[in-house]
Amino acid sequence: MIRQPANLIIGSALLIFIGGIALLALFWTPYEPAAIKLIAKLKPPSAQFWLGTDEFGRDVVSRLMTGAVQSMTVAILTVAFAITVGTITGLIAGYTRGLVDRILMVFSDALLAFPGTLLALGLMVISGPNKYGIILALGIAYSPSVLRVVRASVLSAREREYVEASRVIGNSEFATMFRHVLPNCTAPIVVLATSMFGWVVLAESGLSFLGLGVPPPAPTWGNMLSAARTYIEKAPWLGLAPGICISMTLLGINLLGDALRDRFDPRMEQR
């Protein structure tokens, strides 16, 4: 029996837990997340309200569950967008070289000159605070990182013997690029995607905290943290609950990313 590393087990367990909560929230929550009950506002954790209620009497557990759906949806779609755009452009840049490569790299360097969250903030000002604006803004902000990783892998892969063999047997450059070069670049893409998932969750929470994320009354972990600032002394559970959820997600994805990096890096197998 193969012994799995602890970071893989713990990271997977945390992500399965958070993902399970998000899936459950699609079908059931203890209370309606947006239902206002002023008579029950700022109730501490109890048998009726497991993690208390907020300033409008809304159940914190229900809002955390629904917030998990928002965070997971934004993270998954953003990573998919960034990986798709970055992989295609990185593959084209690294394989074709020449003028196309220089143009794409200049554009990538221009985007990388701005921190990802700062670039996303600027784009959010244009698109306005909404879920799909966040996905587009963060996807554009993180695509250049994918482009550079994929390009570096392609530059190495394109010099291998199997690429020449593919050309010799008559395959087109397009077929060689996607059938032979791209599959050999999947390992760094997978590792980067896991790390990027954590970046997006943190960035989305930060944007929501600043009021540029999914607009209320839809709950997100970020806007729940933002609303909890006023009541941090009177109702500390309002800030602790979403903060713990964000921390658990980031810990899980980082542990899983470390495990995947160790699995795909042959140098780690020698230790």
CSV table of C-alpha atoms in Angstrom, one decimal:
chain,number,residue,atom,x,y,z
A,1,MET,CA,0.0,0.0,0.0
A,2,ILE,CA,1.4,3.4,-1.0
A,3,ARG,CA,1.6,5.8,1.9
A,4,GLN,CA,0.2,9.2,1.0
A,5,PRO,CA,2.0,12.3,2.3
A,6,ALA,CA,0.3,14.2,5.1
A,7,ASN,CA,0.0,17.4,3.2
A,8,LEU,CA,-2.0,15.6,0.4
A,9,ILE,CA,-4.4,14.0,3.0
A,10,ILE,CA,-4.9,17.1,5.1
A,11,GLY,CA,-5.2,19.5,2.1
A,12,SER,CA,-7.6,17.2,0.3
A,13,ALA,CA,-9.7,16.8,3.4
A,14,LEU,CA,-10.0,20.5,4.0
A,15,LEU,CA,-11.0,21.2,0.4
A,16,ILE,CA,-13.5,18.3,0.3
A,17,PHE,CA,-15.0,19.8,3.5
A,18,ILE,CA,-15.3,23.3,2.0
A,19,GLY,CA,-16.5,22.0,-1.3
A,20,GLY,CA,-19.0,19.7,0.4
A,21,ILE,CA,-20.5,22.7,2.3
A,22,ALA,CA,-20.7,24.6,-1.0
A,23,LEU,CA,-22.5,21.7,-2.7
A,24,LEU,CA,-24.9,21.3,0.2
A,25,ALA,CA,-25.7,25.0,0.2
A,26,LEU,CA,-27.0,24.6,-3.4
A,27,PHE,CA,-29.9,22.5,-2.0
A,28,TRP,CA,-30.2,23.3,1.7
A,29,THR,CA,-29.3,25.8,4.4
A,30,PRO,CA,-30.5,26.0,8.0
A,31,TYR,CA,-32.3,29.3,7.3
A,32,GLU,CA,-32.8,31.6,4.3
A,33,PRO,CA,-29.5,33.4,4.0
A,34,ALA,CA,-31.1,36.8,3.1
A,35,ALA,CA,-34.0,36.6,5.5
A,36,ILE,CA,-34.0,39.6,7.9
A,37,LYS,CA,-35.2,39.1,11.4
A,38,LEU,CA,-34.4,42.2,13.5
A,39,ILE,CA,-35.8,40.6,16.6
A,40,ALA,CA,-33.0,38.0,16.5
A,41,LYS,CA,-30.1,40.4,15.6
A,42,LEU,CA,-26.6,39.8,17.0
A,43,LYS,CA,-27.6,36.6,18.8
A,44,PRO,CA,-24.6,34.7,20.1
A,45,PRO,CA,-23.9,31.1,19.0
A,46,SER,CA,-26.6,28.7,20.4
A,47,ALA,CA,-28.5,25.5,19.6
A,48,GLN,CA,-30.8,27.5,17.4
A,49,PHE,CA,-28.2,29.6,15.6
A,50,TRP,CA,-25.0,27.5,15.6
A,51,LEU,CA,-22.7,30.5,14.8
A,52,GLY,CA,-25.0,33.3,15.9
A,53,THR,CA,-26.7,35.9,13.8
A,54,ASP,CA,-25.6,39.2,12.2
A,55,GLU,CA,-26.8,42.7,12.6
A,56,PHE,CA,-29.9,42.0,10.6
A,57,GLY,CA,-30.8,38.8,12.4
A,58,ARG,CA,-29.5,36.6,9.5
A,59,ASP,CA,-28.1,33.2,10.3
A,60,VAL,CA,-24.3,33.2,10.0
A,61,VAL,CA,-24.1,29.5,9.2
A,62,SER,CA,-26.5,29.8,6.3
A,63,ARG,CA,-24.6,32.9,5.0
A,64,LEU,CA,-21.2,31.1,5.3
A,65,MET,CA,-22.5,28.2,3.3
A,66,THR,CA,-23.9,30.4,0.6
A,67,GLY,CA,-20.7,32.4,0.7
A,68,ALA,CA,-18.7,29.2,0.0
A,69,VAL,CA,-20.7,28.8,-3.2
A,70,GLN,CA,-19.8,32.3,-4.3
A,71,SER,CA,-16.1,31.9,-3.5
A,72,MET,CA,-15.8,28.5,-5.0
A,73,THR,CA,-17.7,29.6,-8.2
A,74,VAL,CA,-15.5,32.7,-8.6
A,75,ALA,CA,-12.3,30.8,-8.0
A,76,ILE,CA,-13.1,27.9,-10.3
A,77,LEU,CA,-14.2,30.1,-13.2
A,78,THR,CA,-11.4,32.5,-12.7
A,79,VAL,CA,-8.7,29.8,-12.7
A,80,ALA,CA,-10.3,28.1,-15.7
A,81,PHE,CA,-10.3,31.4,-17.6
A,82,ALA,CA,-6.7,32.3,-16.6
A,83,ILE,CA,-5.4,28.8,-17.4
A,84,THR,CA,-7.1,28.7,-20.8
A,85,VAL,CA,-6.0,32.1,-21.9
A,86,GLY,CA,-2.5,31.8,-20.5
A,87,THR,CA,-1.9,28.2,-21.8
A,88,ILE,CA,-3.0,29.1,-25.3
A,89,THR,CA,-1.0,32.3,-25.5
A,90,GLY,CA,2.0,30.7,-23.8
A,91,LEU,CA,1.9,27.7,-26.1
A,92,ILE,CA,1.8,30.0,-29.2
A,93,ALA,CA,4.5,32.2,-27.9
A,94,GLY,CA,6.9,29.5,-26.9
A,95,TYR,CA,6.4,27.3,-30.0
A,96,THR,CA,6.3,29.9,-32.8
A,97,ARG,CA,9.0,32.3,-31.3
A,98,GLY,CA,9.9,35.3,-33.4
A,99,LEU,CA,7.7,38.4,-33.7
A,100,VAL,CA,4.6,36.8,-32.2
A,101,ASP,CA,6.6,35.7,-29.1
A,102,ARG,CA,8.0,39.2,-28.6
A,103,ILE,CA,4.6,40.9,-29.0
A,104,LEU,CA,2.9,38.5,-26.5
A,105,MET,CA,5.8,38.8,-24.0
A,106,VAL,CA,5.7,42.6,-24.2
A,107,PHE,CA,2.0,42.6,-23.5
A,108,SER,CA,2.5,40.1,-20.7
A,109,ASP,CA,5.3,42.1,-19.1
A,110,ALA,CA,3.1,45.2,-19.2
A,111,LEU,CA,0.4,43.4,-17.2
A,112,LEU,CA,2.9,41.9,-14.8
A,113,ALA,CA,4.2,45.4,-14.0
A,114,PHE,CA,1.1,45.8,-11.9
A,115,PRO,CA,0.3,43.7,-8.9
A,116,GLY,CA,-2.5,41.3,-9.6
A,117,THR,CA,-4.9,42.7,-7.1
A,118,LEU,CA,-4.2,46.3,-8.1
A,119,LEU,CA,-4.8,45.5,-11.7
A,120,ALA,CA,-8.0,43.7,-10.8
A,121,LEU,CA,-9.1,46.8,-8.8
A,122,GLY,CA,-8.6,49.0,-11.9
A,123,LEU,CA,-10.6,46.6,-14.1
A,124,MET,CA,-13.3,46.3,-11.5
A,125,VAL,CA,-13.8,50.1,-11.6
A,126,ILE,CA,-14.6,49.7,-15.2
A,127,SER,CA,-16.8,46.6,-15.0
A,128,GLY,CA,-18.5,47.5,-11.7
A,129,PRO,CA,-19.0,45.3,-8.6
A,130,ASN,CA,-20.4,41.9,-9.8
A,131,LYS,CA,-19.4,38.3,-9.9
A,132,TYR,CA,-18.6,38.1,-13.6
A,133,GLY,CA,-16.6,41.4,-13.4
A,134,ILE,CA,-14.5,39.8,-10.7
A,135,ILE,CA,-13.9,36.7,-12.8
A,136,LEU,CA,-12.9,38.7,-15.8
A,137,ALA,CA,-10.7,41.1,-13.8
A,138,LEU,CA,-8.8,38.4,-11.9
A,139,GLY,CA,-8.6,36.2,-14.9
A,140,ILE,CA,-6.9,38.9,-16.9
A,141,ALA,CA,-4.6,39.8,-13.9
A,142,TYR,CA,-3.4,36.2,-13.5
A,143,SER,CA,-3.2,35.1,-17.1
A,144,PRO,CA,0.3,36.5,-17.7
A,145,SER,CA,1.7,34.3,-14.9
A,146,VAL,CA,0.3,31.2,-16.7
A,147,LEU,CA,1.7,32.5,-20.0
A,148,ARG,CA,5.2,32.7,-18.7
A,149,VAL,CA,5.1,29.3,-17.0
A,150,VAL,CA,3.7,27.6,-20.1
A,151,ARG,CA,6.1,29.4,-22.4
A,152,ALA,CA,9.1,28.2,-20.4
A,153,SER,CA,7.9,24.6,-20.5
A,154,VAL,CA,7.2,24.8,-24.3
A,155,LEU,CA,10.6,26.3,-25.0
A,156,SER,CA,12.1,23.2,-23.5
A,157,ALA,CA,9.6,20.7,-25.0
A,158,ARG,CA,9.9,22.0,-28.5
A,159,GLU,CA,13.5,20.9,-28.7
A,160,ARG,CA,12.8,17.3,-27.9
A,161,GLU,CA,13.2,14.4,-30.3
A,162,TYR,CA,9.5,13.5,-30.4
A,163,VAL,CA,8.7,17.0,-31.9
A,164,GLU,CA,11.1,16.4,-34.7
A,165,ALA,CA,9.6,12.9,-35.2
A,166,SER,CA,6.1,14.4,-35.4
A,167,ARG,CA,7.2,16.7,-38.1
A,168,VAL,CA,9.0,14.0,-40.0
A,169,ILE,CA,5.9,11.8,-40.2
A,170,GLY,CA,4.0,14.7,-41.7
A,171,ASN,CA,2.0,16.1,-38.8
A,172,SER,CA,1.2,19.8,-39.1
A,173,GLU,CA,2.7,22.4,-36.7
A,174,PHE,CA,-0.7,22.8,-35.1
A,175,ALA,CA,-1.1,19.1,-34.5
A,176,THR,CA,2.4,18.8,-33.1
A,177,MET,CA,1.9,21.8,-30.8
A,178,PHE,CA,-1.4,20.5,-29.3
A,179,ARG,CA,-0.9,16.7,-29.5
A,180,HIS,CA,2.7,16.4,-28.4
A,181,VAL,CA,4.1,19.6,-26.9
A,182,LEU,CA,1.1,20.7,-24.7
A,183,PRO,CA,0.6,17.3,-22.9
A,184,ASN,CA,4.2,17.5,-21.7
A,185,CYS,CA,3.5,20.8,-20.1
A,186,THR,CA,0.6,19.8,-18.0
A,187,ALA,CA,2.5,19.2,-14.7
A,188,PRO,CA,3.5,22.8,-14.1
A,189,ILE,CA,0.1,24.0,-15.3
A,190,VAL,CA,-1.7,21.7,-12.7
A,191,VAL,CA,0.6,22.9,-9.9
A,192,LEU,CA,0.1,26.6,-10.9
A,193,ALA,CA,-3.7,26.1,-11.1
A,194,THR,CA,-3.8,24.9,-7.5
A,195,SER,CA,-1.8,27.8,-6.2
A,196,MET,CA,-3.8,30.2,-8.3
A,197,PHE,CA,-7.0,28.9,-6.7
A,198,GLY,CA,-5.8,30.1,-3.3
A,199,TRP,CA,-4.7,33.5,-4.8
A,200,VAL,CA,-8.2,34.0,-6.3
A,201,VAL,CA,-10.1,33.1,-3.1
A,202,LEU,CA,-7.9,35.6,-1.2
A,203,ALA,CA,-8.2,38.3,-3.9
A,204,GLU,CA,-12.0,37.8,-4.2
A,205,SER,CA,-12.3,38.1,-0.4
A,206,GLY,CA,-10.2,41.3,-0.5
A,207,LEU,CA,-12.3,42.9,-3.3
A,208,SER,CA,-15.5,42.0,-1.5
A,209,PHE,CA,-14.1,43.4,1.7
A,210,LEU,CA,-13.5,46.7,-0.1
A,211,GLY,CA,-17.0,46.7,-1.6
A,212,LEU,CA,-15.9,45.8,-5.1
A,213,GLY,CA,-17.0,42.1,-5.0
A,214,VAL,CA,-20.4,40.5,-5.3
A,215,PRO,CA,-22.9,43.2,-4.1
A,216,PRO,CA,-25.0,42.7,-1.0
A,217,PRO,CA,-27.3,41.2,0.1
A,218,ALA,CA,-25.6,38.2,-1.6
A,219,PRO,CA,-23.2,36.8,1.1
A,220,THR,CA,-19.5,36.3,0.5
A,221,TRP,CA,-16.8,35.7,3.0
A,222,GLY,CA,-15.2,39.0,2.2
A,223,ASN,CA,-18.3,41.2,2.6
A,224,MET,CA,-19.2,39.3,5.8
A,225,LEU,CA,-15.8,40.3,7.2
A,226,SER,CA,-16.3,43.9,6.1
A,227,ALA,CA,-19.7,44.1,7.8
A,228,ALA,CA,-18.2,42.5,11.0
A,229,ARG,CA,-15.8,45.3,11.6
A,230,THR,CA,-18.4,47.5,13.3
A,231,TYR,CA,-19.3,44.8,15.7
A,232,ILE,CA,-15.9,43.2,16.4
A,233,GLU,CA,-16.2,43.8,20.1
A,234,LYS,CA,-19.9,43.2,20.6
A,235,ALA,CA,-20.2,40.2,18.3
A,236,PRO,CA,-16.7,38.7,17.5
A,237,TRP,CA,-18.2,35.6,16.0
A,238,LEU,CA,-19.2,37.6,12.9
A,239,GLY,CA,-15.6,38.1,11.9
A,240,LEU,CA,-14.2,34.8,13.2
A,241,ALA,CA,-16.5,32.6,11.2
A,242,PRO,CA,-15.7,33.9,7.7
A,243,GLY,CA,-12.0,34.4,8.6
A,244,ILE,CA,-11.7,30.8,9.6
A,245,CYS,CA,-13.3,29.6,6.4
A,246,ILE,CA,-10.9,31.7,4.3
A,247,SER,CA,-7.9,30.4,6.3
A,248,MET,CA,-9.1,26.7,6.0
A,249,THR,CA,-9.5,27.1,2.2
A,250,LEU,CA,-6.0,28.7,1.8
A,251,LEU,CA,-4.4,26.1,4.1
A,252,GLY,CA,-6.0,23.3,2.2
A,253,ILE,CA,-5.1,24.5,-1.3
A,254,ASN,CA,-1.5,25.3,-0.2
A,255,LEU,CA,-1.0,21.8,1.3
A,256,LEU,CA,-2.5,20.2,-1.8
A,257,GLY,CA,-0.3,22.4,-4.1
A,258,ASP,CA,2.8,21.4,-2.1
A,259,ALA,CA,1.8,17.7,-2.5
A,260,LEU,CA,1.3,18.0,-6.3
A,261,ARG,CA,4.6,19.9,-6.7
A,262,ASP,CA,6.4,17.1,-4.8
A,263,ARG,CA,4.6,14.5,-6.9
A,264,PHE,CA,5.4,16.1,-10.3
A,265,ASP,CA,9.0,17.1,-9.4
A,266,PRO,CA,11.3,14.1,-9.9
A,267,ARG,CA,13.9,15.7,-7.7
A,268,MET,CA,11.6,15.4,-4.7
A,269,GLU,CA,11.3,11.6,-5.2
A,270,GLN,CA,15.0,11.2,-4.5
A,271,ARG,CA,14.7,12.5,-1.0
